[in-house]
Structure formats: C-alpha cells, structure tokens
PDB file of C-alpha atoms in Angstrom:
ATOM      1  CA  MET A   1      -0.344   0.168   0.145  1.00 59.00           C
ATOM      2  CA  LYS A   2       2.780   2.473   1.063  1.00 57.00           C
ATOM      3  CA  VAL A   3       4.507   1.697  -2.286  1.00 56.00           C
ATOM      4  CA  THR A   4       1.411   2.095  -4.527  1.00 63.00           C
ATOM      5  CA  SER A   5       0.862   5.764  -2.859  1.00 58.00           C
ATOM      6  CA  ARG A   6       4.335   6.641  -2.778  1.00 67.00           C
ATOM      7  CA  SER A   7       4.107   5.843  -6.689  1.00 61.00           C
ATOM      8  CA  LEU A   8       0.980   7.586  -7.449  1.00 57.00           C
ATOM      9  CA  VAL A   9       2.848  10.768  -5.532  1.00 57.00           C
ATOM     10  CA  THR A  10       5.930  10.561  -7.456  1.00 63.00           C
ATOM     11  CA  VAL A  11       3.666  10.055 -10.941  1.00 58.00           C
ATOM     12  CA  ALA A  12       1.639  12.952  -9.870  1.00 57.00           C
ATOM     13  CA  CYS A  13       4.181  15.411  -9.305  1.00 57.00           C
ATOM     14  CA  THR A  14       6.159  14.511 -12.225  1.00 62.00           C
ATOM     15  CA  LEU A  15       3.279  15.233 -14.407  1.00 55.00           C
ATOM     16  CA  GLY A  16       2.944  18.526 -12.283  1.00 56.00           C
ATOM     17  CA  ILE A  17       6.516  19.303 -13.023  1.00 63.00           C
ATOM     18  CA  VAL A  18       5.819  18.532 -16.645  1.00 56.00           C
ATOM     19  CA  PHE A  19       2.849  20.635 -16.707  1.00 55.00           C
ATOM     20  CA  CYS A  20       4.799  23.548 -15.580  1.00 52.00           C
ATOM     21  CA  LEU A  21       7.587  23.123 -17.690  1.00 54.00           C
ATOM     22  CA  LEU A  22       5.234  23.124 -20.657  1.00 53.00           C
ATOM     23  CA  LEU A  23       3.406  26.319 -19.655  1.00 50.00           C
ATOM     24  CA  THR A  24       6.711  28.168 -20.180  1.00 56.00           C
ATOM     25  CA  GLN A  25       6.446  27.503 -24.006  1.00 51.00           C
ATOM     26  CA  GLN A  26       4.586  30.367 -25.259  1.00 49.00           C
ATOM     27  CA  PRO A  27       2.013  28.186 -27.479  1.00 49.00           C
ATOM     28  CA  VAL A  28       1.082  26.079 -24.431  1.00 45.00           C
ATOM     29  CA  TYR A  29       0.500  28.979 -22.342  1.00 46.00           C
ATOM     30  CA  ALA A  30      -1.728  30.947 -24.842  1.00 44.00           C
ATOM     31  CA  ALA A  31      -3.622  27.594 -25.368  1.00 43.00           C
ATOM     32  CA  VAL A  32      -4.147  27.272 -21.605  1.00 42.00           C
ATOM     33  CA  ASN A  33      -4.788  30.816 -21.048  1.00 43.00           C
ATOM     34  CA  GLN A  34      -7.242  30.650 -24.043  1.00 39.00           C
ATOM     35  CA  VAL A  35      -9.040  27.958 -22.384  1.00 34.00           C
ATOM     36  CA  PHE A  36      -9.613  30.003 -19.369  1.00 37.00           C
ATOM     37  CA  LYS A  37     -10.868  33.306 -21.317  1.00 34.00           C
ATOM     38  CA  GLN A  38     -13.342  31.058 -22.777  1.00 39.00           C
ATOM     39  CA  VAL A  39     -14.792  29.438 -19.536  1.00 37.00           C
ATOM     40  CA  PHE A  40     -14.354  32.542 -17.070  1.00 44.00           C
ATOM     41  CA  ASP A  41     -16.099  35.880 -17.936  1.00 51.00           C
ATOM     42  CA  GLY A  42     -13.876  37.886 -15.335  1.00 55.00           C
ATOM     43  CA  TYR A  43     -11.708  39.217 -17.686  1.00 55.00           C
ATOM     44  CA  ASP A  44     -11.299  42.175 -20.107  1.00 60.00           C
ATOM     45  CA  LYS A  45     -10.003  41.346 -23.741  1.00 60.00           C
ATOM     46  CA  TYR A  46      -8.179  43.833 -26.003  1.00 61.00           C
ATOM     47  CA  SER A  47      -8.554  42.905 -29.565  1.00 56.00           C
ATOM     48  CA  PHE A  48      -6.323  44.713 -32.272  1.00 55.00           C
ATOM     49  CA  ALA A  49      -7.159  45.458 -35.964  1.00 51.00           C
ATOM     50  CA  ASP A  50      -4.689  44.957 -38.913  1.00 49.00           C
ATOM     51  CA  SER A  51      -1.755  47.775 -38.814  1.00 49.00           C
ATOM     52  CA  SER A  52      -1.128  49.491 -41.653  1.00 44.00           C
ATOM     53  CA  GLU A  53       2.689  49.446 -41.270  1.00 53.00           C
ATOM     54  CA  ASP A  54       5.100  46.428 -40.291  1.00 62.00           C
ATOM     55  CA  ILE A  55       6.772  46.808 -37.146  1.00 66.00           C
ATOM     56  CA  ALA A  56      10.002  45.760 -36.186  1.00 76.00           C
ATOM     57  CA  PHE A  57      10.193  44.263 -32.668  1.00 85.00           C
ATOM     58  CA  ASN A  58      12.032  45.932 -30.283  1.00 90.00           C
ATOM     59  CA  THR A  59      13.351  43.733 -27.408  1.00 91.00           C
ATOM     60  CA  GLU A  60      15.168  46.573 -25.440  1.00 92.00           C
ATOM     61  CA  ILE A  61      12.026  48.252 -24.285  1.00 94.00           C
ATOM     62  CA  ARG A  62      12.294  48.852 -20.795  1.00 95.00           C
ATOM     63  CA  PRO A  63      11.144  51.469 -18.008  1.00 96.00           C
ATOM     64  CA  ASP A  64      13.357  54.161 -17.239  1.00 95.00           C
ATOM     65  CA  TYR A  65      12.021  54.194 -13.539  1.00 97.00           C
ATOM     66  CA  ILE A  66      11.892  51.365 -11.261  1.00 97.00           C
ATOM     67  CA  PRO A  67      11.287  51.887  -7.599  1.00 96.00           C
ATOM     68  CA  ASP A  68      13.941  51.503  -5.286  1.00 95.00           C
ATOM     69  CA  GLY A  69      15.012  48.245  -4.038  1.00 96.00           C
ATOM     70  CA  TYR A  70      13.875  46.379  -7.112  1.00 97.00           C
ATOM     71  CA  LYS A  71      16.642  44.469  -9.135  1.00 96.00           C
ATOM     72  CA  LEU A  72      16.552  42.970 -12.733  1.00 96.00           C
ATOM     73  CA  ARG A  73      15.550  39.041 -12.030  1.00 96.00           C
ATOM     74  CA  THR A  74      14.572  37.632 -15.159  1.00 97.00           C
ATOM     75  CA  VAL A  75      14.092  38.262 -18.898  1.00 96.00           C
ATOM     76  CA  TYR A  76      11.950  36.289 -21.191  1.00 96.00           C
ATOM     77  CA  TYR A  77      12.420  37.156 -25.025  1.00 94.00           C
ATOM     78  CA  GLY A  78       9.597  35.300 -27.262  1.00 89.00           C
ATOM     79  CA  ASP A  79       8.989  35.903 -31.005  1.00 84.00           C
ATOM     80  CA  ILE A  80       7.015  38.614 -30.582  1.00 85.00           C
ATOM     81  CA  ASN A  81       6.867  39.377 -26.732  1.00 90.00           C
ATOM     82  CA  VAL A  82       9.359  40.195 -23.833  1.00 95.00           C
ATOM     83  CA  GLU A  83       8.596  39.602 -20.196  1.00 96.00           C
ATOM     84  CA  VAL A  84      10.907  41.420 -18.038  1.00 97.00           C
ATOM     85  CA  THR A  85      10.619  40.553 -14.085  1.00 97.00           C
ATOM     86  CA  TYR A  86      12.090  42.649 -11.231  1.00 98.00           C
ATOM     87  CA  GLU A  87      12.252  41.880  -7.573  1.00 97.00           C
ATOM     88  CA  ASP A  88      12.776  43.467  -4.298  1.00 96.00           C
ATOM     89  CA  TYR A  89      14.795  42.175  -1.139  1.00 93.00           C
ATOM     90  CA  ASP A  90      11.671  40.982   0.235  1.00 93.00           C
ATOM     91  CA  GLY A  91      10.957  38.742  -2.963  1.00 93.00           C
ATOM     92  CA  GLN A  92       7.984  40.927  -4.116  1.00 95.00           C
ATOM     93  CA  ARG A  93       7.933  40.981  -7.884  1.00 97.00           C
ATOM     94  CA  LEU A  94       7.374  43.536 -10.278  1.00 97.00           C
ATOM     95  CA  ASN A  95       6.570  42.495 -13.837  1.00 97.00           C
ATOM     96  CA  PHE A  96       6.592  44.097 -16.863  1.00 97.00           C
ATOM     97  CA  ASN A  97       5.536  42.770 -20.129  1.00 96.00           C
ATOM     98  CA  TYR A  98       4.853  43.687 -23.834  1.00 94.00           C
ATOM     99  CA  SER A  99       4.182  42.156 -27.113  1.00 91.00           C
ATOM    100  CA  LEU A 100       3.247  43.323 -30.433  1.00 87.00           C
ATOM    101  CA  ALA A 101      -0.490  44.251 -31.002  1.00 80.00           C
ATOM    102  CA  THR A 102      -0.689  42.198 -34.326  1.00 75.00           C
ATOM    103  CA  GLU A 103      -4.083  41.528 -36.498  1.00 71.00           C
ATOM    104  CA  GLY A 104      -5.950  38.915 -34.666  1.00 67.00           C
ATOM    105  CA  SER A 105      -3.917  39.101 -31.151  1.00 67.00           C
ATOM    106  CA  SER A 106      -5.361  40.190 -28.238  1.00 69.00           C
ATOM    107  CA  PHE A 107      -4.608  40.252 -24.608  1.00 69.00           C
ATOM    108  CA  SER A 108      -6.938  39.342 -21.699  1.00 72.00           C
ATOM    109  CA  THR A 109      -6.509  40.189 -18.263  1.00 73.00           C
ATOM    110  CA  ASP A 110      -8.376  39.501 -14.686  1.00 70.00           C
ATOM    111  CA  ASN A 111     -11.193  42.001 -13.688  1.00 74.00           C
ATOM    112  CA  ASP A 112     -13.008  39.729 -11.255  1.00 78.00           C
ATOM    113  CA  ASN A 113     -11.027  41.093  -8.161  1.00 82.00           C
ATOM    114  CA  SER A 114     -10.520  44.385  -9.179  1.00 86.00           C
ATOM    115  CA  THR A 115     -11.701  48.024  -9.892  1.00 89.00           C
ATOM    116  CA  VAL A 116     -10.854  49.121 -13.374  1.00 89.00           C
ATOM    117  CA  SER A 117     -10.321  52.963 -14.082  1.00 91.00           C
ATOM    118  CA  GLU A 118      -9.156  54.195 -17.066  1.00 90.00           C
ATOM    119  CA  PHE A 119      -7.406  57.882 -17.822  1.00 88.00           C
ATOM    120  CA  LEU A 120      -5.444  59.623 -20.776  1.00 91.00           C
ATOM    121  CA  ILE A 121      -2.077  60.992 -20.585  1.00 89.00           C
ATOM    122  CA  ASP A 122      -0.382  62.464 -23.842  1.00 89.00           C
ATOM    123  CA  GLY A 123      -2.586  61.000 -25.699  1.00 90.00           C
ATOM    124  CA  ILE A 124      -1.934  57.201 -24.753  1.00 90.00           C
ATOM    125  CA  ARG A 125      -5.015  55.540 -22.744  1.00 90.00           C
ATOM    126  CA  TYR A 126      -4.117  53.880 -19.453  1.00 93.00           C
ATOM    127  CA  TYR A 127      -6.202  51.037 -18.047  1.00 92.00           C
ATOM    128  CA  CYS A 128      -5.638  50.441 -14.403  1.00 93.00           C
ATOM    129  CA  TYR A 129      -6.718  47.307 -12.694  1.00 93.00           C
ATOM    130  CA  GLN A 130      -6.535  47.934  -8.798  1.00 93.00           C
ATOM    131  CA  THR A 131      -6.992  44.521  -7.036  1.00 91.00           C
ATOM    132  CA  PHE A 132      -8.916  44.171  -3.689  1.00 89.00           C
ATOM    133  CA  ASP A 133      -7.545  40.677  -3.217  1.00 87.00           C
ATOM    134  CA  GLU A 134      -4.693  40.895  -0.297  1.00 87.00           C
ATOM    135  CA  TYR A 135      -2.588  38.596  -2.565  1.00 88.00           C
ATOM    136  CA  GLY A 136      -3.675  39.951  -5.966  1.00 90.00           C
ATOM    137  CA  LEU A 137      -1.598  42.053  -8.187  1.00 93.00           C
ATOM    138  CA  ASN A 138      -2.563  45.756  -9.354  1.00 95.00           C
ATOM    139  CA  THR A 139      -2.102  46.285 -13.139  1.00 95.00           C
ATOM    140  CA  VAL A 140      -1.650  48.876 -15.554  1.00 95.00           C
ATOM    141  CA  VAL A 141      -2.091  48.219 -19.530  1.00 93.00           C
ATOM    142  CA  TRP A 142      -1.863  50.435 -22.501  1.00 92.00           C
ATOM    143  CA  ILE A 143      -1.305  50.279 -25.990  1.00 89.00           C
ATOM    144  CA  ASP A 144       0.961  52.368 -28.040  1.00 88.00           C
ATOM    145  CA  ASP A 145       2.484  52.386 -31.394  1.00 84.00           C
ATOM    146  CA  GLY A 146       2.043  48.535 -32.488  1.00 85.00           C
ATOM    147  CA  TYR A 147       2.749  47.435 -28.840  1.00 89.00           C
ATOM    148  CA  ILE A 148       0.745  46.216 -25.875  1.00 91.00           C
ATOM    149  CA  PHE A 149       2.423  47.033 -22.227  1.00 94.00           C
ATOM    150  CA  SER A 150       1.224  45.678 -18.945  1.00 95.00           C
ATOM    151  CA  ILE A 151       2.863  46.244 -15.303  1.00 97.00           C
ATOM    152  CA  SER A 152       1.748  44.216 -12.413  1.00 96.00           C
ATOM    153  CA  ALA A 153       2.835  44.227  -8.579  1.00 97.00           C
ATOM    154  CA  GLN A 154       1.695  44.718  -5.277  1.00 95.00           C
ATOM    155  CA  ILE A 155       2.484  48.182  -5.499  1.00 94.00           C
ATOM    156  CA  ASP A 156      -0.071  51.238  -5.512  1.00 94.00           C
ATOM    157  CA  ILE A 157      -1.592  51.973  -8.949  1.00 93.00           C
ATOM    158  CA  ASP A 158       0.160  55.665  -8.738  1.00 94.00           C
ATOM    159  CA  VAL A 159       3.857  53.927  -8.293  1.00 96.00           C
ATOM    160  CA  LEU A 160       2.442  51.722 -11.388  1.00 96.00           C
ATOM    161  CA  VAL A 161       1.612  54.438 -13.425  1.00 94.00           C
ATOM    162  CA  GLN A 162       4.529  56.454 -12.856  1.00 95.00           C
ATOM    163  CA  ILE A 163       6.904  53.296 -14.372  1.00 97.00           C
ATOM    164  CA  ALA A 164       4.552  52.932 -17.239  1.00 96.00           C
ATOM    165  CA  GLU A 165       4.940  56.530 -18.099  1.00 94.00           C
ATOM    166  CA  SER A 166       8.804  56.279 -17.896  1.00 96.00           C
ATOM    167  CA  VAL A 167       8.694  53.212 -20.594  1.00 94.00           C
ATOM    168  CA  VAL A 168      10.624  54.661 -23.809  1.00 84.00           C
ATOM    169  CA  TYR A 169      11.004  53.346 -26.931  1.00 76.00           C
ATOM    170  CA  ASP A 170      11.673  54.109 -30.684  1.00 66.00           C
TER     171      ASP A 170
END
C-alpha cells in the first residue's frame, strides 16, 4: 500500500512538473490561457486590428524608472513578446511585459477581483486594475505604437503609472 501511494505521488509530482515546464512554452501557455478566457467571463479582452505598417519588434524596451529596492531578476524573449521581472529584497515581484499588437492577437486580464479605471496621458489611454485581493496584483495596461504593455505588482497604482510613463522606446 505504501509503495502504491508513493508511486502515485511520484507520478503526480512528475506530471505537475512537466505541466509547469510546458507552460513556459508560449504556444502552450497561450492555449491554456485561451481556455480560461472562454470558460471564465471575469476578464477584459483587448483585440487588435490590422496595422498598416510593419513594426520591427524591439526587444530592448524597458522602464526608465523602477522603485528603489527592485533589481532585474529575469528576462524572457519570445518571438513577439518580452517578459521582464524585477524583484525586491523581500521577494516581491514587479512584472513588465510587452508584445506586438498584431492583427488577430488579443490580451486578456483578470477583472474579477479588481476595480477598473482608465485615463489619458499624452494621448495614451491607460487601463488600471486595482485589486482588492490581499495577495493580488495591481496592473496597468496600455497600447501604444503597435505594442501592448502591462506592468503588475503589489505596489500602489500611482507608482505603476509612474513606471508606465517612464517606458521609452523608438
């Protein structure tokens, strides 16, 4: 009986690890994410129309302002997306992500545990998701010049907006 239980636990753990590793692959992550978008309606979805110009994907876009104490932790480069993670001394993470807003692509974010507001700064519309979940992340999303950007962390929305406004790219 002990051997059978241990074997089942080992198999379950192995399958869990394999699934987590598969989620690091963008096509698998997108497929799993698509299922959640179809099943749960607590998401806002941003879709993109055809762009008349081709955009050379810039993999070097970063915020100029990062709050004190946060250091660059990881950078993931996909074909048309970049995911940058900063971490502070307490292990709190700040995620900066962006991708090309190409025809047929979309971006979804959880709005079930947050209040949503939007505002315009210098012609750019920012969407702010302020969580009321103790462990949730505040998120700022904006679309500009053929890219969609998002910043999320357990930081005040005002600070996230400050980070968003500091993002510079050509």
